[in-house]
Short mmCIF file of C-alpha atoms in Angstrom, two decimals:
data_model
loop_
_atom_site.label_atom_id
_atom_site.label_comp_id
_atom_site.label_asym_id
_atom_site.label_seq_id
_atom_site.Cartn_x
_atom_site.Cartn_y
_atom_site.Cartn_z
CA UNK A 7 0.11 0.12 0.43
CA UNK A 8 2.77 2.65 0.70
CA UNK A 9 5.24 1.82 -1.31
CA UNK A 10 2.17 1.67 -3.65
CA UNK A 11 1.99 5.28 -3.17
CA UNK A 12 5.62 5.31 -3.13
CA UNK A 13 5.95 4.57 -6.87
CA UNK A 14 2.42 6.79 -7.92
CA UNK A 15 4.95 9.83 -6.53
CA UNK A 16 8.12 8.22 -8.42
CA UNK A 17 6.25 8.23 -11.94
CA UNK A 18 4.17 11.91 -11.35
CA UNK A 19 8.31 13.01 -10.79
CA UNK A 20 9.26 11.13 -13.74
CA UNK A 21 5.61 12.61 -15.59
CA UNK A 22 6.74 16.17 -14.81
CA UNK A 23 10.96 15.76 -15.73
CA UNK A 24 9.48 14.89 -18.96
CA UNK A 25 7.64 17.52 -19.66
CA UNK A 26 9.76 20.53 -18.29
CA UNK A 27 12.31 18.64 -20.82
CA UNK A 28 9.48 19.51 -24.16
CA UNK A 29 8.91 23.24 -22.85
CA UNK A 30 9.31 25.47 -25.46
CA UNK A 31 9.58 22.83 -28.57
CA UNK A 32 7.05 23.05 -29.91
CA UNK A 33 6.60 25.67 -30.90
CA UNK A 34 7.74 27.89 -34.34
CA UNK A 35 12.16 27.81 -34.07
CA UNK A 36 11.97 31.04 -36.49
CA UNK A 37 10.15 33.56 -34.02
CA UNK A 38 11.86 37.38 -34.31
CA UNK A 39 13.17 37.51 -32.05
CA UNK A 40 13.88 41.08 -29.58
CA UNK A 41 16.15 41.25 -26.69
CA UNK A 42 13.99 43.31 -24.37
CA UNK A 43 10.31 42.52 -24.71
CA UNK A 44 7.52 41.04 -24.20
CA UNK A 45 7.66 38.04 -25.80
CA UNK A 46 6.98 34.32 -25.74
CA UNK A 47 9.61 32.50 -24.57
CA UNK A 48 9.92 29.58 -21.17
CA UNK A 49 11.69 27.43 -20.02
CA UNK A 50 15.63 27.02 -19.83
CA UNK A 51 18.04 28.15 -22.22
CA UNK A 52 21.49 26.35 -21.75
CA UNK A 53 24.96 27.22 -22.13
CA UNK A 54 27.92 25.54 -22.77
CA UNK A 55 30.47 28.03 -22.31
CA UNK A 56 34.14 28.00 -23.06
CA UNK A 57 35.02 28.15 -19.16
CA UNK A 58 37.02 31.79 -20.17
CA UNK A 59 33.51 32.50 -20.38
CA UNK A 60 32.59 32.19 -17.52
CA UNK A 61 31.95 36.20 -15.31
CA UNK A 62 30.59 37.81 -18.13
CA UNK A 63 28.52 35.39 -18.72
CA UNK A 64 27.43 34.33 -15.56
CA UNK A 65 26.76 38.23 -15.54
CA UNK A 66 25.33 38.51 -19.14
CA UNK A 67 23.22 35.68 -18.31
CA UNK A 68 21.29 37.40 -15.45
CA UNK A 69 20.85 40.48 -18.17
CA UNK A 70 18.67 37.59 -20.68
CA UNK A 71 17.21 37.06 -17.41
CA UNK A 72 15.86 40.13 -16.51
CA UNK A 73 15.10 40.93 -19.34
CA UNK A 74 12.84 38.18 -20.87
CA UNK A 75 11.09 37.14 -17.51
CA UNK A 76 10.00 33.83 -16.59
CA UNK A 77 13.75 32.10 -18.90
CA UNK A 78 16.24 30.84 -16.97
CA UNK A 79 19.93 30.92 -18.27
CA UNK A 80 21.79 27.50 -17.28
CA UNK A 81 25.54 27.80 -18.17
CA UNK A 82 28.16 25.04 -17.89
CA UNK A 83 31.89 25.97 -18.34
CA UNK A 84 33.81 23.57 -19.49
CA UNK A 85 37.01 23.87 -21.72
CA UNK A 86 35.92 24.12 -25.74
CA UNK A 87 37.34 20.84 -26.58
CA UNK A 88 35.39 19.51 -23.74
CA UNK A 89 31.89 20.96 -24.29
CA UNK A 90 32.55 20.20 -28.37
CA UNK A 91 32.77 16.65 -26.95
CA UNK A 92 29.51 16.94 -24.92
CA UNK A 93 27.51 18.54 -27.94
CA UNK A 94 28.82 15.88 -30.45
CA UNK A 95 28.06 13.16 -28.34
CA UNK A 96 24.18 14.38 -27.43
CA UNK A 97 24.10 16.90 -24.32
CA UNK A 98 20.92 18.42 -24.49
CA UNK A 99 22.44 21.84 -24.73
CA UNK A 100 20.90 25.24 -26.86
CA UNK A 101 23.75 27.51 -27.64
CA UNK A 102 27.85 26.84 -27.97
CA UNK A 103 29.85 29.65 -26.62
CA UNK A 104 33.36 28.46 -28.10
CA UNK A 105 36.93 29.77 -27.80
CA UNK A 106 38.78 29.43 -30.58
CA UNK A 107 36.91 27.83 -33.82
CA UNK A 108 38.41 25.36 -33.96
CA UNK A 109 36.58 23.63 -31.57
CA UNK A 110 33.32 25.24 -32.36
CA UNK A 111 33.79 22.91 -35.95
CA UNK A 112 34.43 19.39 -34.28
CA UNK A 113 30.43 20.59 -33.54
CA UNK A 114 29.81 22.22 -36.94
CA UNK A 115 31.14 19.57 -39.20
CA UNK A 116 29.33 17.01 -36.71
CA UNK A 117 26.09 18.89 -38.25
CA UNK A 118 24.93 19.12 -34.58
CA UNK A 119 24.36 23.20 -34.71
CA UNK A 120 21.62 24.94 -36.77
CA UNK A 121 23.40 28.78 -37.57
CA UNK A 122 26.60 28.92 -39.10
CA UNK A 123 28.49 30.11 -36.33
CA UNK A 124 29.57 34.23 -35.51
CA UNK A 125 32.37 35.34 -33.77
CA UNK A 126 30.60 37.86 -30.97
CA UNK A 127 34.13 38.36 -29.86
CA UNK A 128 38.03 37.36 -29.60
CA UNK A 129 40.53 37.16 -27.06
CA UNK A 130 44.60 37.81 -26.50
CA UNK A 131 46.99 35.83 -24.36
CA UNK A 132 48.89 37.11 -21.29
CA UNK A 133 50.84 35.54 -18.64
CA UNK A 134 49.48 35.40 -15.39
CA UNK A 135 51.81 36.14 -12.75
CA UNK A 136 52.05 36.35 -8.70
CA UNK A 137 50.65 39.60 -7.10
CA UNK A 138 54.94 41.37 -7.42
CA UNK A 139 55.34 39.54 -10.08
CA UNK A 140 57.79 37.95 -7.63
CA UNK A 141 59.53 36.09 -10.37
CA UNK A 142 60.01 39.15 -12.46
CA UNK A 143 58.39 38.15 -15.00
CA UNK A 144 58.34 40.85 -18.22
CA UNK A 145 58.12 38.47 -21.45
CA UNK A 146 57.84 34.62 -23.41
CA UNK A 147 61.47 34.02 -22.56
CA UNK A 148 61.64 35.15 -19.01
CA UNK A 149 59.32 32.45 -18.96
CA UNK A 150 62.05 28.98 -19.69
CA UNK A 151 64.35 31.66 -16.70
CA UNK A 152 66.08 28.42 -14.52
CA UNK A 153 63.12 28.11 -11.38
CA UNK A 154 60.55 29.01 -13.13
CA UNK A 155 57.92 27.36 -13.35
CA UNK A 156 54.94 28.18 -16.26
CA UNK A 157 51.34 26.04 -16.32
CA UNK A 158 50.18 26.05 -19.88
CA UNK A 159 46.77 24.56 -21.70
CA UNK A 160 46.71 20.69 -23.36
CA UNK A 161 46.93 21.61 -26.46
CA UNK A 162 43.54 20.87 -27.66
CA UNK A 163 42.37 23.47 -25.49
CA UNK A 164 42.09 26.62 -27.01
CA UNK A 165 44.10 28.96 -24.82
CA UNK A 166 46.62 25.69 -25.44
CA UNK A 167 46.27 26.25 -29.35
CA UNK A 168 46.77 29.18 -29.17
CA UNK A 169 49.97 29.66 -26.02
CA UNK A 170 52.03 27.05 -28.32
CA UNK A 171 51.15 29.65 -31.36
CA UNK A 172 52.82 32.28 -29.12
CA UNK A 173 55.35 30.27 -27.63
CA UNK A 174 56.72 28.94 -30.54
CA UNK A 175 56.28 32.90 -33.01
CA UNK A 176 58.79 34.34 -29.38
CA UNK A 177 61.50 30.83 -30.80
CA UNK A 178 60.58 29.87 -27.30
CA UNK A 179 61.78 26.62 -26.22
CA UNK A 180 58.99 26.44 -22.80
CA UNK A 181 58.76 23.45 -20.75
CA UNK A 182 55.90 23.54 -18.91
CA UNK A 183 54.92 21.61 -15.21
CA UNK A 184 51.75 20.67 -16.35
CA UNK A 185 49.85 21.08 -19.00
CA UNK A 186 45.42 22.10 -17.36
CA UNK A 187 42.41 20.85 -18.80
CA UNK A 188 40.68 24.44 -19.28
CA UNK A 189 42.12 27.76 -18.59
CA UNK A 190 40.70 28.47 -15.47
CA UNK A 191 42.94 25.43 -14.05
CA UNK A 192 45.77 26.87 -15.34
CA UNK A 193 45.03 30.44 -13.80
CA UNK A 194 43.30 28.53 -9.72
CA UNK A 195 47.22 26.96 -9.90
CA UNK A 196 48.84 30.39 -10.36
CA UNK A 197 46.37 32.36 -7.98
CA UNK A 198 47.06 28.56 -5.62
CA UNK A 199 51.32 29.83 -6.00
CA UNK A 200 52.05 26.04 -7.30
CA UNK A 201 53.84 27.15 -11.01
CA UNK A 202 55.31 31.04 -11.35
CA UNK A 203 52.80 31.59 -14.71
CA UNK A 204 50.74 30.45 -16.65
CA UNK A 205 49.79 31.37 -20.23
CA UNK A 206 45.50 32.45 -19.65
CA UNK A 207 43.07 35.17 -21.42
CA UNK A 208 44.23 38.27 -20.45
CA UNK A 209 39.92 38.66 -19.06
CA UNK A 210 41.02 35.42 -17.14
CA UNK A 211 43.83 38.34 -15.83
CA UNK A 212 41.69 40.12 -15.25
CA UNK A 213 39.08 39.22 -13.65
CA UNK A 214 41.22 37.31 -11.30
CA UNK A 215 42.91 40.90 -9.84
CA UNK A 216 44.05 41.73 -6.65
CA UNK A 217 45.43 37.54 -6.90
CA UNK A 218 47.90 37.50 -10.18
CA UNK A 219 48.74 39.89 -12.36
CA UNK A 220 48.91 39.48 -15.88
CA UNK A 221 52.18 40.57 -17.83
CA UNK A 222 51.05 41.33 -21.68
CA UNK A 223 53.52 40.27 -24.41
CA UNK A 224 53.63 41.59 -28.29
CA UNK A 225 53.66 37.85 -30.08
CA UNK A 226 50.15 37.49 -27.86
CA UNK A 227 49.26 39.59 -31.13
CA UNK A 228 50.36 36.23 -33.77
CA UNK A 229 47.83 34.72 -31.60
CA UNK A 230 44.34 35.91 -31.10
CA UNK A 231 41.72 33.35 -29.94
CA UNK A 232 37.93 34.41 -32.40
CA UNK A 233 35.16 33.24 -29.95
CA UNK A 234 31.91 32.01 -32.39
CA UNK A 235 28.90 31.73 -30.82
CA UNK A 236 26.03 28.65 -32.59
CA UNK A 237 22.09 27.79 -31.30
CA UNK A 238 22.15 24.69 -31.84
CA UNK A 239 19.47 21.56 -34.32
CA UNK A 240 19.21 19.80 -31.36
CA UNK A 241 18.42 22.07 -28.55
CA UNK A 242 15.66 21.07 -26.69
CA UNK A 243 14.62 25.36 -26.17
CA UNK A 244 15.20 26.41 -30.07
CA UNK A 245 14.09 30.03 -29.40
CA UNK A 246 14.97 30.91 -26.73
CA UNK A 247 18.61 29.51 -27.77
CA UNK A 248 18.08 32.14 -31.03
CA UNK A 249 17.55 34.66 -28.14
CA UNK A 250 20.41 34.26 -26.59
CA UNK A 251 22.81 33.96 -29.50
CA UNK A 252 21.02 37.53 -30.54
CA UNK A 253 21.27 39.22 -27.28
CA UNK A 254 25.25 38.20 -26.76
CA UNK A 255 25.84 39.25 -30.44
CA UNK A 256 23.20 42.85 -29.59
CA UNK A 257 25.65 46.35 -28.63
CA UNK A 258 24.77 46.38 -24.73
CA UNK A 259 26.59 42.23 -24.17
CA UNK A 260 29.19 43.65 -26.66
CA UNK A 261 30.20 46.73 -24.37
CA UNK A 262 29.94 44.26 -21.71
CA UNK A 263 32.64 42.33 -22.74
CA UNK A 264 34.96 44.17 -23.84
CA UNK A 265 34.48 46.30 -20.46
CA UNK A 266 36.03 43.19 -18.90
CA UNK A 267 39.41 43.10 -21.43
CA UNK A 268 37.48 41.04 -25.13
CA UNK A 269 38.45 42.94 -27.58
CA UNK A 270 35.37 43.17 -30.27
CA UNK A 271 36.18 40.96 -33.09
CA UNK B 9 15.75 -26.72 -7.38
CA UNK B 10 14.18 -24.25 -6.51
CA UNK B 11 12.19 -21.28 -8.76
CA UNK B 12 14.82 -18.36 -8.56
CA UNK B 13 11.32 -15.53 -7.97
CA UNK B 14 11.14 -13.14 -10.94
CA UNK B 15 11.07 -10.12 -8.57
CA UNK B 16 14.57 -11.15 -7.88
CA UNK B 17 15.68 -11.88 -11.52
CA UNK B 18 14.69 -9.54 -13.04
CA UNK B 19 16.26 -6.22 -11.31
CA UNK B 20 19.33 -9.08 -10.75
CA UNK B 21 19.67 -9.11 -14.28
CA UNK B 22 18.95 -5.82 -15.31
CA UNK B 23 22.19 -5.00 -12.41
CA UNK B 24 24.22 -7.20 -13.87
CA UNK B 25 23.32 -5.55 -17.33
CA UNK B 26 23.90 -2.50 -16.32
CA UNK B 27 27.24 -3.04 -15.42
CA UNK B 28 28.41 -4.71 -18.19
CA UNK B 29 26.88 -3.07 -20.98
CA UNK B 30 29.11 -0.25 -20.84
CA UNK B 31 31.77 -2.76 -21.11
CA UNK B 32 29.95 -4.06 -24.67
CA UNK B 33 30.26 -0.55 -25.90
CA UNK B 34 34.09 -0.08 -25.55
CA UNK B 35 34.94 -3.28 -27.07
CA UNK B 36 31.87 -2.90 -30.16
CA UNK B 37 33.50 0.65 -30.33
CA UNK B 38 37.57 0.17 -30.49
CA UNK B 39 38.96 0.62 -33.79
CA UNK B 40 40.62 -1.96 -34.43
CA UNK B 41 42.46 -0.56 -36.89
CA UNK B 42 44.53 1.30 -35.47
CA UNK B 43 44.97 -0.19 -32.27
CA UNK B 44 49.53 -0.72 -33.47
CA UNK B 45 49.47 2.51 -34.27
CA UNK B 46 47.93 3.87 -31.12
CA UNK B 47 49.51 2.06 -28.71
CA UNK B 48 52.72 2.31 -30.05
CA UNK B 49 51.96 6.09 -30.00
CA UNK B 50 54.64 6.84 -26.80
CA UNK B 51 51.93 8.79 -24.54
CA UNK B 52 50.14 5.99 -24.47
CA UNK B 53 53.08 3.63 -23.29
CA UNK B 54 53.92 6.42 -21.15
CA UNK B 55 51.28 6.83 -19.39
CA UNK B 56 50.64 2.81 -18.54
CA UNK B 57 54.24 2.59 -17.70
CA UNK B 58 53.18 5.60 -14.93
CA UNK B 59 49.74 3.99 -13.91
CA UNK B 60 51.38 1.01 -13.33
CA UNK B 61 54.60 2.67 -12.06
CA UNK B 62 52.36 5.01 -9.20
CA UNK B 63 49.86 1.99 -8.43
CA UNK B 64 52.18 -0.01 -6.82
CA UNK B 65 54.18 3.01 -5.71
CA UNK B 66 51.00 4.13 -3.38
CA UNK B 67 49.48 0.32 -2.69
CA UNK B 68 53.30 0.09 -1.19
CA UNK B 69 53.29 3.38 0.91
CA UNK B 70 49.69 2.84 1.99
CA UNK B 71 50.58 -1.40 2.62
CA UNK B 72 53.54 0.31 4.99
CA UNK B 73 51.50 3.54 6.52
CA UNK B 74 47.24 1.42 6.76
CA UNK B 75 49.03 -2.11 8.02
CA UNK B 76 49.38 -0.60 11.15
CA UNK B 77 47.06 1.80 11.56
CA UNK B 78 44.24 -1.42 10.92
CA UNK B 79 46.02 -2.73 13.22
CA UNK B 80 45.86 0.32 15.90
CA UNK B 81 41.89 0.63 15.25
CA UNK B 82 41.21 -3.13 15.66
CA UNK B 83 44.10 -4.14 18.51
CA UNK B 84 44.05 -1.21 20.84
CA UNK B 85 41.31 -0.31 22.36
CA UNK B 86 41.54 4.23 22.53
CA UNK B 87 40.05 6.74 23.24
CA UNK B 88 38.26 7.97 20.23
CA UNK B 89 38.79 4.87 18.06
CA UNK B 90 35.22 5.76 16.40
CA UNK B 91 36.48 9.71 15.17
CA UNK B 92 39.63 7.94 14.00
CA UNK B 93 37.62 5.27 12.19
CA UNK B 94 35.88 7.20 11.21
CA UNK B 95 38.10 10.14 10.03
CA UNK B 96 40.20 6.56 8.06
CA UNK B 97 37.21 5.98 5.87
CA UNK B 98 36.93 10.58 4.94
CA UNK B 99 39.33 10.35 1.05
CA UNK B 100 36.36 6.92 0.24
CA UNK B 101 33.35 9.86 0.38
CA UNK B 102 35.53 12.80 -0.09
CA UNK B 103 34.80 13.47 -3.93
CA UNK B 104 38.73 12.83 -5.43
CA UNK B 105 38.98 16.36 -6.45
CA UNK B 106 38.28 17.34 -2.85
CA UNK B 107 41.03 15.28 -1.97
CA UNK B 108 43.55 17.08 -4.54
CA UNK B 109 42.69 20.23 -4.01
CA UNK B 110 42.67 18.93 0.38
CA UNK B 111 46.36 18.52 -1.03
CA UNK B 112 46.98 20.66 -2.72
CA UNK B 113 46.52 22.79 0.75
CA UNK B 114 48.87 20.99 2.68
CA UNK B 115 51.86 19.66 -0.20
CA UNK B 116 51.60 22.81 -2.22
CA UNK B 117 55.09 25.32 -2.11
CA UNK B 118 52.48 27.61 0.24
CA UNK B 119 50.67 24.14 2.26
CA UNK B 120 51.18 23.80 6.17
CA UNK B 121 53.77 20.97 5.31
CA UNK B 122 54.12 21.86 1.63
CA UNK B 123 55.61 25.39 2.85
CA UNK B 124 57.25 23.85 5.59
CA UNK B 125 59.82 21.04 4.54
CA UNK B 126 60.29 23.44 1.30
CA UNK B 127 59.26 20.02 -0.92
CA UNK B 128 57.58 20.61 -3.87
CA UNK B 129 55.12 17.44 -4.49
CA UNK B 130 53.01 19.14 -6.96
CA UNK B 131 53.83 18.09 -10.94
CA UNK B 132 55.71 15.77 -9.24
CA UNK B 133 55.37 12.05 -10.09
CA UNK B 134 55.33 11.32 -5.95
CA UNK B 135 52.83 13.87 -6.22
CA UNK B 136 51.10 11.35 -8.04
CA UNK B 137 51.46 9.08 -5.79
CA UNK B 138 50.80 10.58 -3.03
CA UNK B 139 47.73 11.81 -4.41
CA UNK B 140 46.33 7.67 -5.09
CA UNK B 141 48.12 6.39 -1.78
CA UNK B 142 45.85 9.27 -0.58
CA UNK B 143 42.48 8.50 -2.09
CA UNK B 144 43.06 3.86 -2.31
CA UNK B 145 44.67 3.66 1.23
CA UNK B 146 41.74 2.97 3.45
CA UNK B 147 39.97 0.71 0.83
CA UNK B 148 43.32 -1.06 2.11
CA UNK B 149 42.82 -0.02 5.36
CA UNK B 150 39.18 -1.09 5.97
CA UNK B 151 40.58 -4.39 4.52
CA UNK B 152 42.77 -4.86 6.50
CA UNK B 153 40.61 -3.76 9.91
CA UNK B 154 37.72 -6.56 9.13
CA UNK B 155 40.31 -9.21 8.50
CA UNK B 156 41.82 -8.68 12.06
CA UNK B 157 38.58 -8.15 14.00
CA UNK B 158 37.48 -11.80 12.31
CA UNK B 159 41.07 -12.99 12.87
CA UNK B 160 40.87 -15.57 16.05
CA UNK B 161 41.81 -13.96 18.83
CA UNK B 162 43.18 -17.06 21.47
CA UNK B 163 46.28 -17.32 19.10
CA UNK B 164 47.56 -13.98 20.15
CA UNK B 165 46.37 -14.50 23.72
CA UNK B 166 47.73 -17.81 24.31
CA UNK B 167 51.58 -16.37 22.15
CA UNK B 168 50.87 -12.98 24.56
CA UNK B 169 50.64 -15.69 27.57
CA UNK B 170 54.07 -17.37 26.56
CA UNK B 171 55.35 -14.26 26.73
CA UNK B 172 55.62 -13.28 23.50
CA UNK B 173 55.71 -9.68 23.12
CA UNK B 174 53.13 -7.75 20.59
CA UNK B 175 55.73 -6.86 18.11
CA UNK B 176 56.39 -10.43 17.80
CA UNK B 177 52.49 -11.37 17.98
CA UNK B 178 52.08 -8.93 15.23
CA UNK B 179 54.94 -10.61 13.05
CA UNK B 180 54.46 -14.27 13.96
CA UNK B 181 50.59 -14.69 15.13
CA UNK B 182 48.77 -11.57 13.70
CA UNK B 183 50.25 -10.62 10.26
CA UNK B 184 50.15 -14.40 8.97
CA UNK B 185 46.82 -15.10 9.26
CA UNK B 186 45.48 -11.94 8.00
CA UNK B 187 47.64 -12.37 5.02
CA UNK B 188 44.67 -12.24 2.28
CA UNK B 189 43.40 -9.80 3.85
CA UNK B 190 45.69 -7.64 2.85
CA UNK B 191 46.61 -9.07 -0.09
CA UNK B 192 42.57 -8.40 -1.21
CA UNK B 193 42.89 -4.55 0.45
CA UNK B 194 46.10 -4.24 -1.82
CA UNK B 195 44.87 -5.81 -4.80
CA UNK B 196 42.14 -3.40 -3.38
CA UNK B 197 44.34 -0.62 -2.80
CA UNK B 198 46.27 -1.13 -6.06
CA UNK B 199 43.05 -1.26 -8.49
CA UNK B 200 41.59 2.31 -6.89
CA UNK B 201 45.58 3.87 -7.20
CA UNK B 202 45.58 2.48 -10.90
CA UNK B 203 41.53 4.58 -11.47
CA UNK B 204 42.93 7.47 -9.73
CA UNK B 205 41.49 11.09 -11.60
CA UNK B 206 40.55 13.08 -9.78
CA UNK B 207 42.58 14.15 -6.99
CA UNK B 208 45.81 13.22 -9.02
CA UNK B 209 44.46 15.98 -12.24
CA UNK B 210 44.29 18.07 -9.09
CA UNK B 211 47.55 18.57 -7.25
CA UNK B 212 49.60 16.88 -9.42
CA UNK B 213 48.73 18.31 -12.55
CA UNK B 214 48.66 16.98 -16.33
CA UNK B 215 51.98 16.31 -18.00
CA UNK B 216 52.87 13.01 -20.24
CA UNK B 217 55.23 11.29 -19.47
CA UNK B 218 55.47 12.80 -15.38
CA UNK B 219 52.29 12.66 -13.48
CA UNK B 220 49.82 11.97 -17.02
CA UNK B 221 48.91 8.12 -15.85
CA UNK B 222 45.81 6.29 -18.11
CA UNK B 223 42.99 7.73 -16.70
CA UNK B 224 43.88 11.27 -17.57
CA UNK B 225 45.73 10.36 -21.38
CA UNK B 226 42.35 8.75 -21.87
CA UNK B 227 39.93 12.05 -20.45
CA UNK B 228 42.44 14.74 -22.88
CA UNK B 229 42.60 11.70 -26.03
CA UNK B 230 38.71 11.66 -25.42
CA UNK B 231 38.98 15.75 -26.46
CA UNK B 232 41.93 15.38 -28.92
CA UNK B 233 41.34 11.67 -30.61
CA UNK B 234 38.26 9.53 -29.48
CA UNK B 235 39.33 6.57 -30.69
CA UNK B 236 42.89 6.83 -29.06
CA UNK B 237 40.56 7.21 -25.73
CA UNK B 238 38.61 4.00 -26.59
CA UNK B 239 41.66 1.89 -26.83
CA UNK B 240 43.20 4.02 -23.01
CA UNK B 241 39.95 2.96 -22.03
CA UNK B 242 40.02 -1.06 -23.28
CA UNK B 243 43.91 -1.16 -21.72
CA UNK B 244 42.61 -0.20 -18.32
CA UNK B 245 39.83 -2.04 -18.41
CA UNK B 246 41.72 -5.36 -19.09
CA UNK B 247 44.11 -4.46 -16.75
CA UNK B 248 41.28 -4.04 -13.85
CA UNK B 249 39.60 -6.88 -14.64
CA UNK B 250 42.71 -9.28 -15.07
CA UNK B 251 43.53 -7.40 -10.98
CA UNK B 252 39.64 -8.07 -10.17
CA UNK B 253 39.50 -12.17 -11.37
CA UNK B 254 42.81 -12.71 -9.11
CA UNK B 255 41.09 -10.92 -6.59
CA UNK B 256 38.05 -12.58 -6.99
CA UNK B 257 39.32 -16.33 -5.39
CA UNK B 258 40.08 -15.22 -2.68
CA UNK B 259 37.21 -12.09 -1.72
CA UNK B 260 35.13 -14.56 -1.91
CA UNK B 261 36.78 -16.62 0.33
CA UNK B 262 36.98 -13.50 3.01
CA UNK B 263 34.33 -13.62 5.76
CA UNK B 264 35.63 -9.84 7.14
CA UNK B 265 35.77 -7.79 5.02
CA UNK B 266 34.03 -4.95 5.84
#
């Protein structure tokens, strides 16, 4: 008797979850989107975004939610290559914002994007060092001084690919102590003081200001990353996806991103 | 033969399928034609060698520290014993990544111990061993303690009445009696160390040949070369199956395993 009720409860919960999962997917996909207006957007927009976008997307997500009542934006941040694999393997996501065209290509060539991606910002590398720059690092060449421990991103991740390009442009043969799986873990190794320097994006160094300092270097101009964004084909919430992409490409969103150190494309 | 009640049989079979199907998936998707190329890749071999070496060293470390700890918990009455027992099992329930962060805060360059002894463990192979031992040692302690609690105390008491010291009793009576339990615990510990991921990548970082163990290699290969990831997973799977099959006989026979 008690168990029967419990089974009923489980069935009800499962049914509710199923309904929630369908929310928004039964509307025509090509409605015009005007951010800020009262609209028919509902449900959750799931955005997979490069971890270097963490702070600014959290902030923009709140603005988007404020502009569209009843819509909730959930973010999943990680290395772009990890996220791309998750999408290819069927992760239920609406929007993908990558830190490089190469990782976006993983998604587009699997036919998982519903539109051709648009570059919305660009980002440049800096050398993140501890407060006060204790090892006096002024450029890439200083990273191979004895006793300097450096963290890089793994080559599969956009920040790692960019670091590789910048280092070979500078002719510096760097032996890092670790190849981190995304830019935030490289940054946190500097914050914890476990390494003396890491190649991260300017925006990451800015977001952790106080705990790290960013040292600019000329070769970073040769390794500028384009950040493409695209709504996904199998988006559970296609309307929300379109609206969010349009919002990120809008002037106010771009201004917010430029303010934290990104460059306009 | 009595009928097996379907209420037990159906979920049992489903449970078995649930556990076995992912392994079948690995086998089905293995890119057999590129096996030689992928296995010959220096990074794969490095990762395999590093995994075997560090898991073994972590097991040795766990044996040296863990068997005495298990003996203390099972044979010595002291205040706060239950608390100590709970503390020992914390790494079992702690997410390994949290364990890695905690290790950094203690053994890192600016850590409690690390800043004091001036030795840097993160990003070294020794750091991998430490991370693996932290996560895997509780398995050994729990197994050995269970064996000790199940062992017949009368032999030890008899030895004591014959004038043997506690150390002699431990060496000559206790250890041989719980030998199978120690072996089972060590194998479990080794298998856990072999599969360790979270604490390792957090504490020891990821660098091929130095700290990139098999699970890390699988994780990173998944992003650039999924075929290699599947194959590396298969190798890891074969090693674990070999270990478990070797362990099975002892495991079943070991009544005292917790």
